Amino acid sequence: MTTTLVKQWLDLDQNPVTRKQIEDLQTANDTKQLETLLSKRISFGTAGLRARMEAGFARMNDVTVLQASIGLASYVDREVPDATSKGVVIGHDHRHNSEQFAKLTALAFVNKGFKVYLFKGLVHTPIVPFAIDALGASCGVMVTASHNPAADNGYKVYWGNGCQIIPPHDTGIAAEIDALADKTTKFEWDLSKLDKLIEGETIDNRTEMQQKYNDNLKNLVHHKFEPSGPLASGVVYTAMHGVGYLPSIEAFKLFGIPLEDVFSVRKQQEPNPDFPTVAFPNPEEHGALDLAMKLGDAQGADLIVANDPDADRFAVAVKENGDKWVQLTGNQIGILFSAYQWDQYKNSGKKIAMLNSTVSSQMLKFMAEKEGFLYEDTLTGFKWIGNRAIDLEKEGYTVPFAYEEAIGYMFPGVHDKDGVSASLVFLQLAQAYGGGAKLIEKLNSLYDKYGHFAEKNGYYIAKTPELTTEAFKHVRSYFKGRFQKGDYPKTIGPFDVTSWRDLTTGYDSTTPDHKPTLPVSPSTEMITATLATHDNPDEFIRFTARGSGTEPKLKIYIDAKAASTERAQELAQETWDALDEEWWRPEESGLQRVH
């Protein structure tokens, strides 16, 4: 078996580096590692591809990228009218092999007869879905692994509506990739021919598209920088070794803040695929903003804004009481954005809708009920948020904002998360609300108005997918000894269960027919429930438990509302403890607690 797999790989791979990796393992007779790399194909899902870069059908490399591109081009050509003339948009970031993977993608589409818009140089992820809309393209690909470790890369696919793909396209593309995998052996790999194959006028000029993107950003400018205002002490910015610095500088210019008042973290400013100053290039991670905080201290600034490496996410830290840096959570940033955008649109006469994902805070729902705009939640991921926003816009709504707690924020003009537009809007927000040091006060005033919310999010390590499946099987059966559709627990710990939605089995206690309004997926574990305390009807808890589709994790998101932040924090912790004891039972289930 291993010998056959090795032959299959060496018959395909023309990259000397990855060929040697397999040849060396063959020489060492390392059959275990060879089977790990070769026996299973990298899975293609709604996030496209993402994995470690090395040889093998299970990893990111020239072969798997080319096979994915051949399958994707074939699927789009069949499913989209005039797909080849509409073309494909392809961009890439600064990671190792990103340019190579983007060119291989372009080569596959050219050979299928597609017009190709291949960005010259590095781009931030949001400009790819923006360009799809601007050019009327049939689809797009961004080569990036976002904020994953340096050894990883990825292949993010967008449909012709400028949104990440959703079912059934993910399974359709995966099936086409598998069906055409053997066609790679007949493929022309010579990238030196690429510029000749793609006509000059079909290669999109990055500068021209960046200007169109900036023109859209102008629509997000409601307030210009005030030289003597609350941001006069300056703002710290970090690109986290990614591609965000140049597009963010253009956004800062639109706001009007002098560039000498934008203190960039120099060691993290330039694209560097090795991310030398951070253990994990995600601004949410502990320690990732240490250099930014040190710079803020030196410059006397009280506000830090940050992007992740491909600049589709956005993070914030503020200096509370002038001496201590506090990093805001994704939900806190989201609710500040929501309040600011509502202030800009509430007197517009338009039908307003704002969205967040089901794992994000319900504070937006309570704000919507009080203020009178439409609120909806979606499944996790901007593929769902963006597509639902498009549907609502077709129904006559304006969607000025949507977000997910994992520091993703969407504004008009791009139906995906965009860390650059988030930076532009947040600087205006910070100025309007009194500067970085005053944002905690603003949050507290919003809590006083809509309810005090606190979150408790975390995860358990599930070393095998079966552990996650068994954990949810226990949840569905423990309260009656056996599972029947429609059953659900009436209590969890000290709380009463007031609603129950199981998107794996397809049950929702809140709808007349008990069918969920959100998509059901039997292959994905996901339960959402709301809880109430016995003696206070104003207290509210909502949690979602789900299996991760990309990591060996069982993720928990708890959102609690109470009369004070301290009480909300207590409720969130009590819920976590009850779920740990009754549901997940690490000592028995094999799940591993992560503290």
Coordinates of C-alpha atoms in Angstrom, one line a residue:
M1 CA 0.0 0.0 0.0
T2 CA 2.7 2.5 1.0
T3 CA 4.8 1.7 -2.1
T4 CA 1.8 2.3 -4.3
L5 CA 1.1 5.7 -2.6
V6 CA 4.8 6.7 -2.9
K7 CA 4.8 5.9 -6.7
Q8 CA 1.5 7.8 -7.2
W9 CA 3.1 10.8 -5.5
L10 CA 6.4 10.8 -7.3
D11 CA 4.5 10.3 -10.6
L12 CA 2.8 13.6 -9.9
D13 CA 5.1 15.9 -8.0
Q14 CA 7.5 18.0 -10.0
N15 CA 8.7 20.2 -7.1
P16 CA 12.2 19.0 -6.0
V17 CA 11.8 20.0 -2.4
T18 CA 8.6 18.0 -1.7
R19 CA 9.8 15.1 -3.9
K20 CA 12.9 14.8 -1.8
Q21 CA 10.8 14.8 1.4
I22 CA 8.9 11.7 0.2
E23 CA 12.1 10.1 -1.2
D24 CA 13.9 10.6 2.1
L25 CA 11.0 9.0 4.0
Q26 CA 11.0 6.1 1.6
T27 CA 14.8 5.6 2.0
A28 CA 14.3 5.6 5.8
N29 CA 11.4 3.2 5.5
D30 CA 9.3 5.5 7.6
T31 CA 6.0 3.9 6.6
K32 CA 4.0 5.5 9.4
Q33 CA 4.9 9.0 8.3
L34 CA 4.4 8.1 4.6
E35 CA 0.9 6.9 5.3
T36 CA 0.2 10.0 7.4
L37 CA 1.2 12.2 4.4
L38 CA -0.2 10.1 1.5
S39 CA -3.1 7.9 2.6
K40 CA -5.7 10.6 3.1
R41 CA -6.5 13.6 0.8
I42 CA -6.6 17.1 2.4
S43 CA -10.2 17.8 2.9
F44 CA -11.9 20.6 1.0
G45 CA -14.7 22.3 2.9
T46 CA -16.5 25.6 3.3
A47 CA -13.1 27.2 4.3
G48 CA -11.4 25.7 1.2
L49 CA -8.1 24.2 2.1
R50 CA -5.8 24.8 5.1
A51 CA -2.9 22.7 6.4
R52 CA 0.8 22.4 7.0
M53 CA 3.1 22.9 4.0
E54 CA 4.9 19.7 3.1
A55 CA 4.7 16.8 0.7
G56 CA 1.8 14.5 0.6
F57 CA -1.9 14.4 -0.5
A58 CA -2.9 15.4 3.1
R59 CA -0.9 18.6 3.1
M60 CA -0.6 22.0 1.3
N61 CA 1.8 21.8 -1.7
D62 CA 2.0 22.2 -5.4
V63 CA 0.2 19.0 -6.2
T64 CA -2.7 19.5 -3.9
V65 CA -3.1 23.1 -4.9
L66 CA -3.1 22.2 -8.5
Q67 CA -5.5 19.4 -8.1
A68 CA -7.9 21.7 -6.1
S69 CA -7.6 24.3 -8.8
I70 CA -8.4 21.9 -11.6
G71 CA -11.4 20.6 -9.8
L72 CA -12.6 24.1 -8.8
A73 CA -12.2 25.5 -12.4
S74 CA -14.2 22.5 -13.8
Y75 CA -17.0 22.9 -11.2
V76 CA -17.3 26.7 -11.7
D77 CA -17.3 26.3 -15.5
R78 CA -20.2 23.8 -15.2
E79 CA -22.2 25.6 -12.6
V80 CA -21.9 29.3 -13.6
P81 CA -23.2 30.7 -16.9
D82 CA -20.4 32.4 -18.9
A83 CA -17.9 31.5 -16.1
T84 CA -14.8 31.6 -18.3
S85 CA -15.5 35.0 -19.8
K86 CA -16.5 36.4 -16.3
G87 CA -13.2 35.2 -15.1
V88 CA -11.6 34.3 -11.7
V89 CA -9.9 36.7 -9.2
I90 CA -6.7 35.3 -7.6
G91 CA -4.7 36.9 -4.8
H92 CA -2.0 35.8 -2.3
D93 CA -0.4 37.0 0.9
H94 CA 3.3 36.8 2.0
R95 CA 3.5 33.3 3.4
H96 CA 6.0 30.8 2.2
N97 CA 4.9 29.4 -1.2
S98 CA 1.8 31.7 -1.5
E99 CA 3.0 33.2 -4.8
Q100 CA 3.8 29.8 -6.2
F101 CA 0.4 28.5 -5.2
A102 CA -1.4 31.5 -6.7
K103 CA 0.4 31.0 -10.0
L104 CA -0.5 27.3 -10.1
T105 CA -4.1 28.3 -9.5
A106 CA -4.0 30.8 -12.3
L107 CA -2.4 28.2 -14.6
A108 CA -5.2 25.7 -13.9
F109 CA -7.9 28.3 -14.7
V110 CA -6.1 29.5 -17.9
N111 CA -5.9 26.0 -19.2
K112 CA -9.6 25.7 -18.6
G113 CA -10.2 28.8 -20.8
F114 CA -10.9 31.3 -17.9
K115 CA -10.1 35.0 -18.0
V116 CA -7.7 35.4 -15.1
Y117 CA -7.4 38.4 -12.8
L118 CA -4.1 37.6 -11.0
F119 CA -3.1 40.3 -8.5
K120 CA 0.4 41.5 -8.9
G121 CA 2.2 41.4 -5.5
L122 CA 0.8 40.9 -2.0
V123 CA -2.8 41.8 -1.2
H124 CA -4.9 41.7 2.0
T125 CA -7.7 39.1 1.9
P126 CA -10.8 41.4 1.8
I127 CA -9.7 42.9 -1.6
V128 CA -10.4 39.5 -3.3
P129 CA -14.1 39.4 -2.6
F130 CA -14.3 43.2 -3.3
A131 CA -12.6 42.6 -6.7
I132 CA -15.0 39.7 -7.5
D133 CA -17.9 42.2 -7.1
A134 CA -16.1 45.0 -8.9
L135 CA -15.2 42.8 -11.9
G136 CA -18.3 40.6 -12.0
A137 CA -16.1 37.6 -11.8
S138 CA -17.4 34.0 -11.4
C139 CA -15.3 33.1 -8.4
G140 CA -12.1 33.9 -6.6
V141 CA -9.3 32.4 -4.6
M142 CA -7.1 33.9 -1.9
V143 CA -4.0 32.0 -0.9
T144 CA -3.5 32.6 2.8
A145 CA -3.6 30.8 6.1
S146 CA -4.8 34.0 7.9
H147 CA -3.4 33.9 11.4
N148 CA -2.3 30.2 11.5
P149 CA 1.3 29.3 12.4
A150 CA 4.1 30.0 9.9
A151 CA 4.3 26.4 8.7
D152 CA 0.7 26.5 7.4
N153 CA -0.9 27.8 4.2
G154 CA -4.4 27.8 2.9
Y155 CA -6.7 28.3 -0.1
K156 CA -9.8 30.3 0.5
V157 CA -12.6 30.1 -2.2
Y158 CA -15.2 32.8 -2.9
W159 CA -18.3 32.4 -5.1
G160 CA -19.4 35.0 -7.7
N161 CA -21.4 36.9 -5.1
G162 CA -18.2 37.9 -3.2
C163 CA -18.9 35.5 -0.3
Q164 CA -17.0 32.4 0.9
I165 CA -18.6 29.3 -0.5
I166 CA -21.4 27.5 1.4
P167 CA -23.1 24.1 0.8
P168 CA -23.7 22.6 -1.7
H169 CA -20.8 24.2 -3.5
D170 CA -18.2 22.9 -0.9
T171 CA -19.2 19.2 -1.4
G172 CA -19.6 19.7 -5.2
I173 CA -16.1 21.2 -5.5
A174 CA -14.7 18.4 -3.3
A175 CA -16.3 15.8 -5.5
E176 CA -14.9 17.4 -8.7
I177 CA -11.4 17.6 -7.2
D178 CA -11.5 13.9 -6.4
A179 CA -13.0 13.0 -9.8
L180 CA -10.3 14.9 -11.7
A181 CA -7.3 14.2 -9.4
D182 CA -5.6 11.9 -12.0
K183 CA -5.8 14.6 -14.6
T184 CA -2.8 16.3 -12.9
T185 CA -0.5 13.8 -14.5
K186 CA -1.2 15.3 -17.9
F187 CA -0.9 18.9 -16.7
E188 CA 1.6 21.5 -18.0
W189 CA 3.5 22.8 -14.9
D190 CA 5.7 25.4 -16.6
L191 CA 5.0 28.6 -14.8
S192 CA 7.3 30.5 -17.0
K193 CA 4.6 30.4 -19.7
L194 CA 2.0 31.9 -17.4
D195 CA 2.5 35.6 -18.5
K196 CA 2.2 34.5 -22.1
L197 CA -0.9 32.4 -21.4
I198 CA -2.7 35.3 -19.6
E199 CA -3.3 38.3 -21.9
G200 CA -1.9 41.5 -20.4
E201 CA -5.2 43.3 -20.1
T202 CA -6.7 40.5 -18.1
I203 CA -4.1 40.7 -15.3
D204 CA -5.7 43.0 -12.8
N205 CA -3.5 45.9 -11.7
R206 CA -3.3 45.9 -7.9
T207 CA -3.0 49.7 -7.7
E208 CA -6.2 50.3 -9.7
M209 CA -8.2 47.8 -7.7
Q210 CA -6.8 49.2 -4.5
Q211 CA -8.0 52.7 -5.5
K212 CA -11.5 51.3 -6.2
Y213 CA -11.4 49.6 -2.7
N214 CA -10.3 52.9 -1.2
D215 CA -13.1 54.7 -3.0
N216 CA -15.5 52.3 -1.2
L217 CA -13.8 53.1 2.1
K218 CA -14.7 56.7 1.6
N219 CA -18.3 55.8 2.1
L220 CA -17.5 54.6 5.6
V221 CA -16.1 58.0 6.7
H222 CA -18.6 59.8 8.8
H223 CA -16.2 61.9 11.0
K224 CA -12.8 63.3 10.1
F225 CA -9.9 63.5 12.5
E226 CA -10.0 66.4 15.0
P227 CA -6.4 67.7 15.6
S228 CA -7.2 68.8 19.1
G229 CA -9.6 65.9 19.8
P230 CA -9.3 62.8 21.9
L231 CA -7.0 61.0 19.5
A232 CA -4.4 63.8 19.4
S233 CA -2.1 61.7 21.5
G234 CA -1.8 59.3 18.6
V235 CA -2.7 55.7 17.8
V236 CA -0.5 52.5 17.8
Y237 CA -0.9 50.1 14.9
T238 CA 0.5 46.7 14.2
A239 CA 0.3 44.6 11.1
M240 CA 1.4 41.5 13.0
H241 CA 4.1 40.7 10.3
G242 CA 1.4 40.6 7.7
V243 CA 0.1 42.6 4.6
G244 CA -2.1 45.1 6.4
Y245 CA 0.3 48.0 6.8
L246 CA 0.0 49.6 3.4
P247 CA -3.8 49.3 3.0
S248 CA -4.3 50.5 6.5
I249 CA -2.2 53.6 6.0
E250 CA -4.5 54.4 3.0
A251 CA -7.5 54.0 5.3
F252 CA -5.9 56.2 8.0
K253 CA -5.3 58.9 5.3
L254 CA -9.1 58.9 4.6
F255 CA -9.8 59.5 8.2
G256 CA -7.3 62.4 8.1
I257 CA -5.1 61.5 11.0
P258 CA -1.5 62.7 10.4
L259 CA 0.7 59.7 9.7
E260 CA 3.2 61.0 12.3
D261 CA 0.5 60.3 14.9
V262 CA 0.2 56.7 13.8
F263 CA 2.8 54.8 15.7
S264 CA 3.5 51.6 13.8
V265 CA 5.2 48.7 15.5
R266 CA 8.3 48.6 13.2
K267 CA 9.4 45.1 14.1
Q268 CA 5.9 43.8 13.0
Q269 CA 5.3 46.3 10.1
E270 CA 6.8 44.5 7.1
P271 CA 5.4 41.2 5.8
N272 CA 7.5 38.3 7.2
P273 CA 6.3 34.7 6.7
D274 CA 8.3 33.5 9.7
F275 CA 6.5 35.9 12.2
P276 CA 9.6 36.2 14.3
T277 CA 8.3 38.3 17.2
V278 CA 5.2 36.3 18.1
A279 CA 4.7 32.6 19.0
F280 CA 1.3 32.6 17.2
P281 CA 0.5 35.5 14.8
N282 CA -3.0 36.1 16.1
P283 CA -3.7 39.4 17.9
E284 CA -6.2 37.6 20.2
E285 CA -3.4 35.5 21.6
H286 CA -1.8 36.4 24.9
G287 CA 1.4 38.4 24.4
A288 CA 0.8 39.1 20.7
L289 CA 0.3 42.9 21.4
D290 CA 3.2 43.2 23.9
L291 CA 5.3 45.2 21.5
A292 CA 2.4 47.4 20.6
M293 CA 1.7 48.1 24.3
K294 CA 5.4 48.9 24.9
L295 CA 5.3 51.4 22.0
G296 CA 2.1 52.9 23.3
D297 CA 3.7 53.5 26.7
A298 CA 6.7 55.2 25.1
Q299 CA 4.5 57.4 22.9
G300 CA 1.8 58.3 25.5
A301 CA -0.9 56.8 23.3
D302 CA -4.0 55.2 24.8
L303 CA -5.3 53.2 21.8
I304 CA -3.9 50.2 19.9
V305 CA -5.5 48.8 16.7
A306 CA -4.2 45.6 15.1
N307 CA -4.7 43.4 12.2
D308 CA -4.0 39.7 11.8
P309 CA -1.5 38.8 9.0
D310 CA -3.9 38.8 6.1
A311 CA -5.7 41.8 7.5
D312 CA -9.2 40.4 7.6
R313 CA -9.4 40.5 11.4
F314 CA -9.2 43.4 13.8
A315 CA -8.2 43.8 17.5
V316 CA -8.2 46.6 20.0
A317 CA -6.4 47.4 23.3
V318 CA -7.1 50.6 25.3
K319 CA -5.4 52.1 28.3
E320 CA -7.8 52.2 31.1
N321 CA -7.4 54.9 33.7
G322 CA -4.2 56.0 32.0
D323 CA -2.0 53.2 33.3
K324 CA -3.2 49.6 32.4
W325 CA -3.7 48.2 29.0
V326 CA -6.9 46.3 28.5
Q327 CA -7.5 44.2 25.4
L328 CA -11.2 44.3 24.4
T329 CA -12.9 41.0 23.5
G330 CA -14.4 40.4 20.1
N331 CA -17.9 40.9 21.5
Q332 CA -17.0 44.2 23.2
I333 CA -15.5 45.6 20.0
G334 CA -18.6 44.3 18.1
I335 CA -21.1 46.0 20.4
L336 CA -19.1 49.3 20.2
F337 CA -19.3 49.1 16.4
S338 CA -23.0 48.3 16.6
A339 CA -23.7 51.3 18.7
Y340 CA -21.7 53.6 16.5
Q341 CA -23.2 52.3 13.2
W342 CA -26.7 52.6 14.7
D343 CA -25.9 56.3 15.5
Q344 CA -25.0 56.9 11.9
Y345 CA -28.0 55.1 10.3
K346 CA -30.9 55.5 12.8
N347 CA -32.2 58.6 11.2
S348 CA -31.6 57.5 7.6
G349 CA -35.1 56.4 6.9
K350 CA -33.8 53.0 5.8
K351 CA -34.7 49.6 7.0
I352 CA -31.7 48.6 9.1
A353 CA -30.5 45.1 9.9
M354 CA -27.4 43.9 11.8
L355 CA -26.2 40.4 12.2
N356 CA -23.8 38.3 14.2
S357 CA -23.1 34.6 14.5
T358 CA -24.8 32.2 16.9
V359 CA -21.6 32.0 19.0
S360 CA -21.4 35.8 19.5
S361 CA -23.1 37.9 22.2
Q362 CA -26.8 38.3 22.3
M363 CA -26.3 41.9 23.4
L364 CA -26.9 42.9 19.8
K365 CA -30.3 41.2 19.9
F366 CA -31.3 43.2 23.0
M367 CA -30.0 46.4 21.4
A368 CA -32.1 45.7 18.3
E369 CA -35.2 45.0 20.4
K370 CA -34.8 48.3 22.2
E371 CA -33.8 50.5 19.2
G372 CA -36.1 48.9 16.6
F373 CA -33.8 47.5 14.0
L374 CA -33.8 43.9 12.7
Y375 CA -31.4 41.5 14.3
E376 CA -30.6 37.9 13.1
D377 CA -28.0 35.4 14.0
T378 CA -26.4 33.0 11.6
L379 CA -24.2 29.9 11.8
T380 CA -20.5 30.5 12.6
G381 CA -18.4 31.9 9.8
F382 CA -18.6 34.9 7.5
K383 CA -19.7 32.6 4.7
W384 CA -23.1 32.5 6.5
I385 CA -23.1 36.1 7.7
G386 CA -22.2 37.5 4.2
N387 CA -24.7 35.4 2.3
R388 CA -27.5 36.3 4.8
A389 CA -26.6 40.0 4.4
I390 CA -27.0 39.7 0.7
D391 CA -30.4 38.1 1.1
L392 CA -31.5 40.9 3.4
E393 CA -30.2 43.6 1.0
K394 CA -32.3 42.0 -1.7
E395 CA -35.3 42.4 0.6
G396 CA -34.7 46.1 0.9
Y397 CA -32.6 46.2 4.1
T398 CA -29.4 48.1 4.6
V399 CA -26.8 46.1 6.6
P400 CA -24.4 48.6 8.1
F401 CA -22.6 46.1 10.2
A402 CA -22.2 42.4 11.1
Y403 CA -19.7 40.6 13.3
E404 CA -18.4 37.4 14.8
E405 CA -16.8 37.2 18.3
A406 CA -13.5 35.9 16.8
I407 CA -12.6 39.5 16.0
G408 CA -14.2 39.5 12.5
Y409 CA -16.2 42.6 11.4
M410 CA -18.1 43.4 8.2
F411 CA -19.0 46.8 6.8
P412 CA -20.8 47.8 3.6
G413 CA -18.9 47.2 0.4
V414 CA -17.4 43.8 1.2
H415 CA -19.5 40.8 2.2
D416 CA -16.7 39.3 4.3
K417 CA -14.8 40.4 7.4
D418 CA -12.4 43.2 6.8
G419 CA -9.8 44.4 9.2
V420 CA -8.9 47.5 7.2
S421 CA -12.4 48.9 7.1
A422 CA -12.7 48.0 10.7
S423 CA -9.7 50.2 11.5
L424 CA -11.1 53.1 9.7
V425 CA -14.5 52.9 11.4
F426 CA -13.0 52.3 14.8
L427 CA -10.8 55.4 14.8
Q428 CA -13.9 57.4 14.1
L429 CA -15.8 55.6 16.9
A430 CA -13.0 56.1 19.4
Q431 CA -12.9 59.8 18.6
A432 CA -16.7 60.1 18.9
Y433 CA -16.7 58.4 22.2
G434 CA -13.9 60.3 23.8
G435 CA -10.7 58.4 22.9
G436 CA -9.2 55.0 23.9
A437 CA -9.3 55.7 27.6
K438 CA -13.0 56.5 27.5
L439 CA -14.1 53.3 25.7
I440 CA -14.5 51.3 28.8
E441 CA -16.8 54.0 30.1
K442 CA -18.8 53.9 26.8
L443 CA -19.1 50.1 27.1
N444 CA -20.4 50.5 30.7
S445 CA -23.0 53.0 29.5
L446 CA -24.1 50.5 26.8
Y447 CA -24.4 47.8 29.5
D448 CA -26.5 50.1 31.6
K449 CA -28.8 50.7 28.6
Y450 CA -29.1 47.2 27.2
G451 CA -28.0 44.9 30.0
H452 CA -24.7 43.8 31.5
F453 CA -23.2 40.9 29.5
A454 CA -20.2 38.7 30.1
E455 CA -18.8 35.8 28.2
K456 CA -16.9 32.6 29.0
N457 CA -15.5 31.0 25.9
G458 CA -13.1 28.1 25.7
Y459 CA -12.6 24.6 24.4
Y460 CA -11.6 21.0 25.2
I461 CA -9.1 19.1 23.2
A462 CA -10.7 16.1 21.5
K463 CA -7.8 13.9 20.3
T464 CA -10.1 12.1 17.8
P465 CA -13.3 13.1 16.1
E466 CA -15.0 10.1 17.8
L467 CA -14.4 11.7 21.2
T468 CA -16.5 14.8 20.1
T469 CA -19.2 12.6 18.6
E470 CA -19.4 10.5 21.8
A471 CA -19.5 13.6 24.0
F472 CA -22.6 15.0 22.1
K473 CA -24.2 11.5 22.1
H474 CA -24.0 11.6 25.9
V475 CA -25.5 15.0 26.0
R476 CA -28.5 13.9 23.9
S477 CA -29.1 10.8 25.9
Y478 CA -28.2 11.3 29.6
F479 CA -31.4 13.1 30.6
K480 CA -33.7 10.2 29.6
G481 CA -31.3 7.3 29.1
R482 CA -32.0 7.2 25.4
F483 CA -32.3 9.8 22.7
Q484 CA -35.6 10.6 20.9
K485 CA -35.9 13.5 18.6
G486 CA -37.5 16.5 20.4
D487 CA -36.2 15.5 23.8
Y488 CA -34.0 17.9 25.7
P489 CA -32.9 18.5 29.3
K490 CA -35.2 20.8 31.3
T491 CA -32.4 21.7 33.7
I492 CA -28.6 22.1 33.6
G493 CA -26.9 22.6 36.9
P494 CA -28.9 25.2 38.9
F495 CA -30.6 26.6 35.7
D496 CA -33.8 26.0 33.8
V497 CA -33.5 25.3 30.1
T498 CA -35.8 27.8 28.3
S499 CA -35.0 26.9 24.7
W500 CA -33.0 24.2 22.8
R501 CA -31.7 24.1 19.3
D502 CA -29.8 21.1 17.9
L503 CA -28.6 21.8 14.4
T504 CA -27.2 18.2 14.2
T505 CA -30.5 16.5 14.6
G506 CA -32.7 19.3 13.3
Y507 CA -34.7 20.3 16.3
D508 CA -35.6 23.8 17.6
S509 CA -38.0 24.1 20.6
T510 CA -38.8 27.8 19.7
T511 CA -40.4 27.3 16.2
P512 CA -44.0 26.2 15.6
D513 CA -42.9 23.0 13.7
H514 CA -39.8 22.6 15.8
K515 CA -37.6 22.8 12.7
P516 CA -34.6 25.2 12.9
T517 CA -34.5 28.2 10.6
L518 CA -30.7 27.8 10.4
P519 CA -29.2 25.1 8.2
V520 CA -29.0 21.6 9.7
S521 CA -25.9 19.4 9.2
P522 CA -26.0 15.9 10.6
S523 CA -22.2 15.7 10.2
T524 CA -21.5 18.8 12.4
E525 CA -22.1 18.8 16.1
M526 CA -23.8 21.9 17.3
I527 CA -26.2 22.6 20.2
T528 CA -27.5 26.0 21.4
A529 CA -29.6 26.5 24.5
T530 CA -30.9 29.4 26.7
L531 CA -31.0 29.2 30.4
A532 CA -32.8 31.1 33.2
T533 CA -32.2 31.3 36.9
H534 CA -35.0 30.3 39.3
D535 CA -35.5 33.6 41.1
N536 CA -34.6 36.4 38.6
P537 CA -36.5 36.6 35.3
D538 CA -34.2 39.4 34.1
E539 CA -31.1 37.1 34.1
F540 CA -30.3 35.3 30.8
I541 CA -27.8 32.8 29.7
R542 CA -27.2 31.5 26.2
F543 CA -24.5 29.0 25.2
T544 CA -23.4 27.1 22.1
A545 CA -21.4 24.0 22.0
R546 CA -19.9 22.8 18.8
G547 CA -17.3 20.6 17.3
S548 CA -14.6 22.4 15.4
G549 CA -14.4 21.6 11.7
T550 CA -10.7 22.5 11.4
E551 CA -9.1 21.7 14.8
P552 CA -9.3 18.8 17.3
K553 CA -11.4 20.9 19.6
L554 CA -14.9 20.9 21.2
K555 CA -15.7 24.6 21.5
I556 CA -17.9 26.3 24.1
Y557 CA -19.3 29.8 23.9
I558 CA -21.3 31.2 26.9
D559 CA -23.0 34.6 27.0
A560 CA -24.7 35.8 30.2
K561 CA -26.8 38.8 31.0
A562 CA -27.5 40.3 34.5
A563 CA -27.9 43.5 36.4
S564 CA -24.2 43.9 36.8
T565 CA -21.1 42.7 35.0
E566 CA -19.9 40.9 38.1
R567 CA -23.2 38.9 38.3
A568 CA -23.0 38.2 34.6
Q569 CA -19.5 36.8 35.0
E570 CA -20.7 34.6 37.9
L571 CA -23.5 33.2 35.7
A572 CA -21.2 32.5 32.8
Q573 CA -18.7 30.7 35.1
E574 CA -21.5 28.7 36.8
T575 CA -22.8 27.6 33.4
W576 CA -19.3 26.5 32.4
D577 CA -18.9 24.5 35.6
A578 CA -22.3 22.8 35.2
L579 CA -21.5 21.8 31.6
D580 CA -18.1 20.5 32.6
E581 CA -19.6 18.4 35.3
E582 CA -22.8 17.1 33.6
W583 CA -21.9 17.1 29.9
W584 CA -18.2 16.9 29.1
R585 CA -16.9 14.9 32.2
P586 CA -13.3 15.0 31.1
E587 CA -12.2 12.3 33.6
E588 CA -14.7 9.9 32.0
S589 CA -15.0 11.1 28.4
G590 CA -11.3 11.5 27.5
L591 CA -11.8 15.2 26.6
Q592 CA -8.9 17.3 27.8
R593 CA -9.6 20.5 29.7
V594 CA -7.7 23.6 28.5
H595 CA -7.3 26.2 31.2

